XYZ file of N, CA and C in Angstrom:
672
model
N 0.413 -27.917 22.639
C -0.057 -26.774 21.575
C 0.671 -25.991 21.207
N 1.307 -25.309 22.555
C 1.985 -24.017 22.005
C 2.898 -23.976 21.166
N 3.283 -25.192 20.977
C 4.521 -25.243 19.599
C 3.516 -25.474 18.534
N 2.634 -26.176 18.259
C 1.744 -25.531 16.765
C 1.186 -24.669 16.947
N 0.916 -23.939 17.991
C 0.326 -22.357 17.522
C 1.706 -20.997 17.319
N 3.100 -21.820 17.647
C 3.564 -21.166 17.285
C 4.642 -21.191 15.957
N 4.079 -22.319 15.171
C 4.667 -22.903 13.766
C 3.517 -21.590 13.314
N 2.202 -22.264 13.579
C 1.022 -21.467 12.499
C 0.917 -19.909 12.550
N 1.693 -19.203 13.283
C 2.048 -18.025 13.624
C 3.050 -17.756 13.315
N 4.417 -18.481 12.696
C 5.369 -18.188 11.634
C 4.678 -18.281 10.556
N 4.003 -19.674 10.226
C 3.522 -19.425 9.030
C 2.335 -18.205 8.222
N 1.772 -17.457 9.208
C 0.874 -16.684 9.480
C 1.520 -15.749 8.857
N 2.884 -14.979 9.551
C 4.268 -14.198 9.407
C 4.460 -14.179 8.130
N 4.607 -15.370 7.728
C 5.497 -15.594 6.510
C 4.911 -15.210 5.137
N 3.236 -15.206 5.479
C 2.252 -15.298 4.281
C 1.977 -13.950 4.164
N 1.833 -13.264 5.329
C 1.250 -11.750 5.191
C 2.738 -10.789 4.876
N 3.182 -11.313 4.942
C 5.444 -10.794 4.693
C 5.413 -10.620 3.185
N 4.804 -12.061 2.353
C 4.380 -12.285 0.821
C 3.705 -11.768 0.043
N 2.885 -11.577 1.031
C 1.538 -10.506 0.408
C 2.138 -9.253 -0.071
N 2.516 -9.181 1.171
C 2.898 -7.305 1.544
C 3.939 -6.990 0.019
N 4.747 -8.233 0.403
C 5.577 -8.240 -0.966
C 5.099 -8.043 -2.601
N 4.235 -9.245 -2.719
C 3.848 -8.584 -4.253
C 3.076 -7.247 -3.620
N 2.381 -7.011 -3.333
C 1.534 -5.686 -3.355
C 2.640 -4.778 -3.594
N 3.278 -4.223 -3.077
C 4.437 -3.310 -3.550
C 4.968 -3.572 -4.815
N 5.852 -4.889 -5.011
C 5.882 -4.789 -6.538
C 4.844 -4.734 -7.677
N 3.834 -4.905 -7.539
C 2.666 -4.837 -8.186
C 2.522 -3.108 -8.464
N 2.407 -2.206 -7.391
C 2.754 -1.270 -7.582
C 3.673 -0.379 -8.271
N 4.897 -0.929 -7.985
C 5.948 -0.212 -8.281
C 6.295 -1.087 -10.137
N 5.256 -1.782 -10.709
C 5.390 -2.125 -11.871
C 3.527 -1.037 -12.439
N 2.882 -1.108 -11.434
C 1.204 -0.292 -12.381
C 2.067 1.652 -12.563
N 3.669 1.932 -11.530
C 3.774 3.402 -11.726
C 4.262 2.817 -13.044
N 5.275 1.917 -13.305
C 5.807 1.709 -14.227
C 5.841 1.705 -15.660
N 4.759 1.286 -15.567
C 3.176 0.510 -16.925
C 2.861 2.293 -17.182
N 2.268 2.952 -16.431
C 2.076 4.455 -16.296
C 2.508 5.055 -17.592
N 3.851 5.131 -16.519
C 5.216 6.311 -17.621
C 5.036 5.673 -18.041
N 5.826 4.033 -18.652
C 6.048 3.404 -20.412
C 4.836 3.707 -20.841
N 3.505 3.854 -20.826
C 2.515 4.248 -21.694
C 2.032 2.648 -22.291
N 2.349 1.747 -21.201
C 2.542 0.587 -21.398
C 0.972 -0.561 -21.040
N -0.375 -0.856 -21.853
C -0.787 -1.418 -21.687
C -1.209 -2.734 -21.503
N -0.492 -3.145 -21.745
C 0.179 -4.623 -21.579
C 0.310 -5.054 -20.196
N 1.443 -4.497 -19.744
C 1.310 -4.428 -18.891
C 0.515 -4.149 -17.748
N 0.109 -3.262 -18.021
C -0.862 -2.344 -17.502
C -2.261 -3.828 -16.998
N -3.215 -4.136 -18.452
C -3.755 -5.208 -17.930
C -3.475 -6.728 -17.172
N -2.045 -7.218 -17.657
C -1.438 -7.898 -16.351
C -1.892 -7.960 -14.857
N -1.002 -6.093 -14.679
C -1.398 -5.589 -13.060
C -3.035 -6.054 -12.838
N -4.312 -5.821 -13.769
C -5.570 -5.652 -13.644
C -5.751 -6.915 -13.329
N -5.157 -7.952 -14.126
C -5.708 -9.457 -13.794
C -5.742 -10.170 -12.814
N -4.129 -9.613 -12.351
C -3.694 -10.176 -11.503
C -3.552 -9.413 -9.738
N -5.212 -8.989 -10.245
C -5.631 -8.281 -8.691
C -6.145 -9.499 -7.464
N -6.941 -10.176 -8.494
C -7.674 -11.097 -7.964
C -6.405 -12.277 -7.489
N -5.743 -12.165 -7.315
C -4.891 -13.450 -6.962
C -4.334 -12.499 -5.688
N -4.440 -10.920 -5.277
C -3.741 -9.731 -3.863
C -5.293 -10.423 -3.517
N -6.519 -10.087 -3.755
C -7.799 -10.686 -3.369
C -7.518 -12.120 -2.299
N -7.324 -13.182 -3.147
C -7.171 -14.225 -2.496
C -6.605 -14.655 -1.606
N -5.080 -13.642 -1.718
C -4.232 -14.236 -0.493
C -4.905 -13.255 0.777
N -5.147 -12.225 0.948
C -6.200 -11.093 1.706
C -7.553 -12.472 2.287
N -8.043 -12.988 1.384
C -9.246 -13.379 2.205
C -8.807 -15.079 2.685
N -7.447 -15.843 2.578
C -6.676 -16.715 2.933
C -6.142 -16.213 4.302
N -5.851 -15.513 4.390
C -5.231 -14.717 5.817
C -5.953 -13.967 6.561
N -7.109 -13.922 6.210
C -8.618 -13.622 7.613
C -8.666 -14.984 7.650
N -9.248 -15.725 6.607
C -9.531 -16.952 6.948
C -8.629 -17.614 8.131
N -7.683 -16.986 7.852
C -6.537 -18.508 9.045
C -6.504 -17.442 10.445
N -6.790 -16.338 10.441
C -6.786 -15.716 11.710
C -7.945 -15.653 12.675
N -9.134 -16.037 11.904
C -9.927 -16.289 12.497
C -10.040 -18.018 13.071
N -9.262 -19.291 12.286
C -9.172 -19.872 12.700
C -8.261 -20.304 14.254
N -7.483 -19.475 13.624
C -6.046 -19.513 15.020
C -6.956 -18.773 16.248
N -7.254 -17.815 16.061
C -8.373 -17.276 17.082
C -9.428 -18.324 17.692
N -10.662 -18.595 17.489
C -11.255 -19.580 17.481
C -10.375 -21.156 17.695
N -9.158 -21.179 17.626
C -8.692 -22.909 17.484
C -8.073 -22.418 19.426
N -7.200 -21.647 18.849
C -6.067 -20.934 20.338
C -6.413 -20.453 20.998
N -7.794 -19.786 21.156
C -8.196 -18.240 21.933
C -6.735 -17.586 22.578
N -5.750 -17.485 21.986
C -4.656 -16.567 22.065
C -5.268 -15.374 23.369
N -4.060 -14.885 23.910
C -4.526 -13.947 24.782
C -3.323 -12.997 24.423
N -3.774 -11.744 25.173
C -2.115 -10.254 25.153
C -1.358 -10.108 24.010
N -0.056 -11.121 23.924
C 0.406 -10.578 22.641
C 0.460 -10.805 21.749
N -0.178 -12.504 21.770
C -0.303 -13.562 21.002
C -1.551 -12.992 20.275
N -2.461 -12.472 21.032
C -3.528 -11.700 19.929
C -3.828 -10.945 19.433
N -2.812 -9.803 19.749
C -2.440 -8.008 19.077
C -1.405 -8.801 18.438
N -0.903 -9.944 18.208
C 0.048 -9.891 16.688
C -1.182 -10.597 15.600
N -1.782 -11.475 15.947
C -3.034 -12.057 14.996
C -3.919 -11.215 14.575
N -4.563 -10.122 15.315
C -5.111 -9.598 15.094
C -4.434 -7.617 13.916
N -3.486 -8.258 14.072
C -2.256 -6.466 13.128
C -2.916 -7.621 11.923
N -2.437 -8.890 11.855
C -2.210 -9.287 10.759
C -3.879 -9.586 10.242
N -4.720 -9.422 10.946
C -6.571 -9.452 10.480
C -6.136 -7.919 10.088
N -5.864 -6.697 10.311
C -6.373 -5.346 10.016
C -5.330 -4.951 9.109
N -4.393 -5.350 8.779
C -3.136 -4.844 8.335
C -3.331 -5.265 6.939
N -3.974 -7.066 6.021
C -3.806 -7.610 5.141
C -5.107 -6.423 4.310
N -6.166 -6.384 5.023
C -7.139 -5.720 4.490
C -6.660 -4.302 4.030
N -6.035 -3.541 4.721
C -4.978 -2.293 4.243
C -3.848 -2.841 2.730
N -3.095 -3.724 3.422
C -2.657 -4.202 2.049
C -3.294 -4.572 0.489
N -4.952 -5.311 0.838
C -5.717 -5.399 -0.335
C -5.911 -4.049 -0.863
N -5.797 -2.699 -0.234
C -6.046 -1.287 -0.554
C -5.140 -0.983 -1.483
N -3.944 -1.200 -0.954
C -3.078 -0.553 -2.341
C -2.656 -1.285 -2.791
N -3.317 -2.571 -3.282
C -3.798 -3.735 -4.344
C -4.923 -2.656 -5.244
N -5.262 -2.597 -4.750
C -7.051 -1.709 -5.686
C -6.042 -0.602 -6.188
N -4.992 0.573 -5.383
C -4.908 1.136 -6.151
C -3.759 1.122 -7.116
N -2.937 0.021 -7.215
C -2.047 -0.228 -7.277
C -3.060 -0.770 -9.696
N -4.017 -1.776 -9.079
C -4.932 -1.334 -10.092
C -5.494 -0.621 -10.199
N -6.010 0.506 -10.266
C -6.414 1.999 -10.497
C -5.563 2.476 -11.899
N -4.262 2.592 -10.967
C -2.979 3.218 -11.755
C -3.172 2.335 -13.216
N -2.753 1.396 -12.769
C -3.060 0.142 -14.214
C -4.191 0.913 -14.689
N -5.461 0.235 -14.417
C -7.255 1.202 -15.389
C -6.105 2.815 -15.736
N -6.127 3.332 -15.570
C -5.502 4.689 -16.104
C -4.434 4.324 -16.426
N -3.695 3.440 -16.971
C -3.450 3.688 -18.131
C -4.000 3.047 -19.112
N -4.949 2.037 -18.961
C -6.119 1.351 -20.246
C -6.259 2.777 -20.558
N -6.993 3.438 -19.923
C -7.730 4.365 -20.059
C -7.094 5.887 -20.824
N -5.427 6.012 -20.512
C -5.453 7.552 -20.941
C -5.502 7.430 -22.783
N -5.261 8.482 -23.092
C -5.971 9.138 -24.477
C -4.787 10.584 -24.391
N -4.104 10.476 -25.691
C -3.071 11.076 -26.231
C -1.829 11.185 -26.116
N -1.446 11.191 -26.987
C 0.066 11.500 -26.712
C 1.034 12.841 -26.260
N 0.435 13.663 -25.682
C 1.612 14.823 -25.491
C 1.602 14.900 -23.902
N 2.631 14.874 -23.306
C 3.296 14.337 -22.140
C 3.569 15.595 -21.657
N 3.654 15.499 -20.457
C 4.956 15.957 -19.376
C 6.000 15.240 -18.846
N 7.455 15.366 -19.389
C 8.164 14.713 -18.543
C 9.079 14.990 -17.474
N 8.732 16.057 -17.497
C 9.166 16.828 -15.454
C 8.497 15.925 -14.509
N 6.886 15.732 -15.067
C 5.793 15.503 -14.170
C 6.039 13.855 -13.785
N 6.122 13.848 -14.954
C 6.483 11.697 -14.884
C 7.181 11.882 -14.148
N 9.050 12.263 -14.275
C 9.918 11.876 -13.229
C 9.756 12.316 -11.843
N 8.506 12.980 -11.606
C 7.922 12.761 -10.529
C 7.034 12.131 -9.538
N 6.357 11.876 -10.995
C 5.673 10.597 -10.604
C 6.085 8.734 -10.424
N 7.098 9.657 -11.237
C 8.029 7.783 -11.187
C 9.122 7.606 -9.582
N 9.459 8.668 -9.431
C 10.144 8.832 -7.688
C 9.215 8.667 -6.827
N 8.104 9.323 -6.997
C 6.974 9.267 -6.150
C 6.876 7.773 -5.472
N 5.893 6.896 -7.103
C 5.859 5.178 -7.186
C 7.272 4.743 -6.470
N 8.370 4.934 -6.514
C 9.333 4.115 -6.306
C 9.484 4.548 -4.558
N 8.897 5.268 -4.229
C 9.233 6.082 -2.914
C 8.161 5.325 -2.169
N 7.323 5.013 -2.606
C 6.022 4.444 -1.842
C 5.599 2.973 -1.900
N 6.087 2.229 -2.876
C 6.784 0.762 -2.878
C 7.242 0.679 -1.549
N 8.747 1.297 -1.598
C 9.426 1.001 -0.469
C 8.843 1.081 0.533
N 7.558 2.231 0.729
C 7.222 2.489 2.201
C 6.609 0.939 2.301
N 6.178 0.310 1.353
C 5.737 -0.922 1.743
C 6.601 -2.456 2.062
N 7.265 -2.296 1.307
C 8.224 -2.768 1.961
C 9.149 -2.812 3.332
N 9.355 -1.513 3.512
C 9.799 -1.564 4.607
C 9.044 -1.395 6.072
N 7.922 -1.030 5.496
C 6.494 -1.264 7.241
C 6.444 -3.054 7.359
N 6.744 -3.597 6.079
C 6.801 -5.014 6.632
C 7.880 -5.087 7.507
N 8.714 -5.046 6.587
C 10.513 -5.068 7.279
C 10.017 -5.126 8.673
N 8.981 -3.624 9.452
C 9.340 -3.121 10.935
C 8.058 -3.966 11.296
N 7.520 -4.568 10.648
C 6.426 -5.664 11.247
C 7.423 -6.829 11.555
N 8.167 -7.326 10.783
C 8.704 -8.323 11.545
C 9.404 -8.507 12.536
N 10.263 -7.148 12.150
C 11.119 -6.914 13.119
C 10.806 -6.624 14.816
N 9.713 -6.288 14.871
C 8.959 -5.312 15.585
C 9.234 -4.489 16.201
N 9.722 -3.705 15.379
C 10.521 -2.582 15.510
C 8.772 -0.750 15.249
N 8.937 -0.938 16.665
C 7.816 0.184 16.462
C 8.786 1.818 16.273
N 9.477 1.806 16.661
C 9.669 2.946 16.440
C 10.219 3.326 15.477
N 10.547 2.572 14.294
C 10.669 2.891 12.492
C 9.277 3.039 11.884
N 8.286 1.987 13.003
C 6.957 2.159 11.842
C 6.565 3.693 12.818
N 6.611 4.084 13.764
C 6.173 5.433 13.632
C 7.037 6.508 13.147
N 7.984 6.086 12.725
C 8.961 7.327 12.090
C 9.027 7.590 10.654
N 7.594 6.217 10.005
C 8.039 6.551 8.591
C 6.441 7.219 8.080
N 5.700 7.398 9.205
C 4.878 9.206 9.395
C 5.577 9.911 8.047
N 6.709 10.729 8.604
C 7.654 11.401 8.022
C 7.872 11.087 6.908
N 8.206 9.624 6.007
C 8.082 9.359 4.643
C 7.125 10.031 4.478
N 5.708 9.494 4.715
C 4.749 9.525 4.285
C 4.320 11.772 3.786
N 4.309 12.207 5.236
C 4.131 14.030 4.908
C 5.370 13.920 3.432
N 6.329 13.496 3.140
C 7.659 14.161 1.978
C 7.028 13.203 1.204
N 6.044 12.547 0.515
C 5.194 11.819 0.073
C 4.157 13.414 -0.931
N 3.044 13.588 0.495
C 2.309 14.441 0.379
C 2.791 15.804 -0.001
N 3.886 16.484 0.216
C 4.509 17.148 -0.162
C 4.557 17.505 -2.026
N 5.068 16.016 -2.201
C 5.857 15.997 -3.366
C 4.341 15.891 -4.254
N 2.880 14.860 -3.827
C 2.273 14.651 -4.921
C 1.890 16.273 -4.497
N 1.783 16.877 -3.831
C 0.976 18.524 -3.670
C 1.976 19.192 -5.353
N 2.858 19.090 -4.814
C 3.758 19.719 -6.401
C 3.419 19.496 -7.772
N 3.534 17.721 -7.749
C 2.590 16.813 -9.141
C 1.154 17.740 -9.262
N 0.606 18.449 -8.121
C -1.180 18.921 -8.360
C -0.178 19.881 -9.563
N 0.679 20.940 -8.632
C 0.495 22.249 -8.951
C 0.594 22.284 -9.879
N 2.715 20.999 -10.744
C 2.813 21.238 -12.254
C 1.509 20.875 -13.161
N 0.605 19.829 -12.878
C 0.165 19.688 -13.495
C -0.946 21.015 -13.878
N -1.939 21.547 -12.719
C -2.564 22.588 -12.777
C -1.803 23.878 -13.641
N -0.787 23.571 -13.669
C -0.111 24.544 -14.424
C 0.254 24.431 -16.227
N 0.513 23.049 -16.193
C 0.688 22.621 -17.057
C -0.867 22.542 -18.112
N -1.956 22.457 -17.590
C -3.398 22.570 -17.742
C -3.493 23.943 -18.450
N -2.826 25.087 -17.465
C -3.891 25.804 -17.916
C -2.519 26.584 -19.109
N -1.507 26.330 -19.218
C -0.401 26.556 -20.612
C -0.754 25.961 -21.964
N -1.045 24.880 -21.579
C -1.557 24.395 -23.178
C -2.565 23.253 -22.837
N -3.665 23.496 -23.373
C -5.136 22.494 -23.739
C -4.505 21.693 -24.090
N -3.889 21.143 -24.815
C -3.591 19.567 -25.345
C -2.688 18.672 -24.262
N -2.645 19.492 -23.334
C -1.960 18.983 -21.732
C -3.313 18.553 -20.964
N -4.073 18.908 -20.965
C -5.107 18.607 -20.091
C -5.296 17.444 -19.185
N -5.659 16.578 -20.566
C -6.008 15.154 -20.635
C -4.399 14.539 -19.764
N -3.709 14.284 -19.950
C -2.345 14.209 -19.790
C -2.185 14.599 -18.174
N -2.051 15.582 -17.783
C -2.693 16.049 -16.441
C -3.602 16.063 -15.071
N -4.634 15.479 -16.491
C -5.666 14.598 -14.953
C -5.282 13.310 -14.492
N -4.458 12.869 -15.811
C -3.633 11.489 -14.992
C -2.652 11.521 -14.487
N -2.371 12.698 -14.580
C -1.346 13.079 -13.385
C -1.829 12.992 -12.182
N -3.107 13.930 -11.813
C -3.414 14.405 -10.692
C -4.264 13.233 -10.486
N -4.465 11.856 -10.610
C -5.290 11.063 -10.367
C -4.308 9.770 -9.813
N -3.384 9.623 -10.565
C -2.203 8.558 -10.110
C -1.892 8.980 -8.692
N -1.610 10.370 -9.135
C -0.714 11.212 -7.546
C -1.437 10.714 -6.159
N -2.655 11.167 -6.670
C -3.606 11.140 -5.745
C -4.182 9.288 -5.023
N -3.440 8.704 -6.000
C -3.655 7.097 -5.561
C -2.235 6.913 -4.975
N -1.094 7.385 -5.099
C 0.125 7.677 -4.171
C 0.091 7.868 -3.402
N -0.737 8.782 -2.920
C -0.752 9.313 -1.868
C -1.827 8.677 -0.735
N -2.675 8.582 -1.648
C -3.271 7.942 -0.764
C -2.984 6.400 0.099
N -1.506 5.976 -0.674
C -1.154 4.513 -0.863
C 0.526 4.752 0.588
N 0.372 6.097 0.247
C 1.239 6.128 1.291
C 0.122 6.434 3.142
N -0.949 7.159 2.756
C -1.285 7.015 3.837
C -1.720 5.596 4.337
N -2.033 4.938 3.359
C -2.500 3.285 4.306
C -1.151 2.678 5.054
N 0.062 3.095 4.212
C 1.147 2.233 5.069
C 1.219 2.898 6.475
N 0.906 4.273 6.415
C 0.701 4.705 8.369
C -0.036 3.789 8.976
N -0.958 3.216 8.509
C -2.380 2.444 8.883
C -1.631 1.163 9.232
N -1.027 0.639 8.377
C -0.268 -0.600 8.661
C 1.031 -0.060 10.139
N 1.526 1.425 9.893
C 2.386 1.413 11.056
C 1.554 1.405 12.139
N 0.487 1.871 12.251
C -0.326 2.267 13.621
C -0.918 0.976 14.220
N -0.755 -0.261 12.850
C -0.763 -1.567 14.131
C 0.342 -2.254 14.448
N 1.315 -1.905 13.173
C 2.580 -2.419 14.639
C 3.030 -2.070 15.901
N 2.403 -0.915 15.505
C 2.469 0.272 17.317
C 1.785 -0.904 18.146
N 0.601 -1.094 17.723
C -0.268 -1.977 18.480
C 0.375 -3.038 19.353
N 0.719 -4.337 18.058
C 1.417 -5.058 17.825
C 2.394 -5.245 18.781
N 2.787 -4.242 18.988
C 4.439 -3.826 20.133
C 4.048 -3.485 21.209
N 3.027 -2.586 21.112
C 2.939 -2.063 22.656
C 1.323 -2.028 23.449
N 0.771 -2.024 23.037
C -0.635 -2.423 23.040
C -1.037 -1.237 22.922
N -0.731 -0.079 22.378
C -1.423 0.844 22.472
C -1.421 1.993 20.911
N -2.748 2.329 20.827
C -3.427 2.962 19.580
C -2.966 4.079 19.538
N -2.069 4.130 18.026
C -2.035 5.645 18.344
C -2.527 6.323 16.807
N -2.110 7.419 16.320
C -2.790 7.858 15.389
C -1.779 8.873 14.263
N -1.105 7.706 13.059
C 0.060 8.491 12.496
C -0.776 9.645 11.176
N -1.868 9.090 11.337
C -1.849 10.405 9.996
C -3.503 10.563 10.092
N -3.488 12.146 10.806
C -4.714 12.910 11.026
C -5.837 13.191 10.638
N -5.116 13.209 8.681
C -6.139 13.475 7.605
C -5.886 15.005 7.404
N -4.804 15.592 8.211
C -4.614 17.480 7.698
C -3.797 17.239 6.008
N -3.577 16.237 5.613
C -2.716 16.399 4.688
C -3.137 15.237 3.054
N -4.788 15.600 2.878
C -5.484 15.194 1.781
C -4.949 15.463 0.443
N -5.113 14.269 -0.281
C -4.896 14.902 -1.951
C -5.762 14.414 -3.045
N -6.589 15.539 -3.271
C -8.129 14.838 -4.866
C -8.902 13.530 -3.309
């Protein structure tokens, strides 16, 4: 029985990592599509959101089945609960990527601000890497690095704050930039919330490793 459980647990971990990598790639592609004003790529991301949702449902079903069949305890149970909780967070990150793609579809006007777009692009890459990194921390049971990722989230908060100020200044300086600046505010807000979601996953990794509930995102750096 233990051998079967270990095999299914390994499959669960693999599926979780695959979903996370898909979400990370989708997020980065969504930001790039926004910067490139590529509506076709954005539509593909929107259409692909169903695949992320289906993965979440499949993983949740698998965790329920394993709990019912094997009735795991202590560390085994914590690992399954961590996946159950974290997949819903990954799905919300996927929703943010879809919403960024929707912003690309809805964008109007051609006047843009290169300096702001550069910051948005760098922030998108940083947040996508956060998603990828936190998956590695999960696989490696690395609670120390999981806790440290909160500092990266704070740096994202600082940069999105800068984007916000730059967007407001752009609106004040040129009425023709109001639409574009609003888009920057919206996308930066999605990226900020995504970095917060990553800290949520990190909290569950710490729980998986130590059994302790910690708060890495006290809600003191809200944006939009």
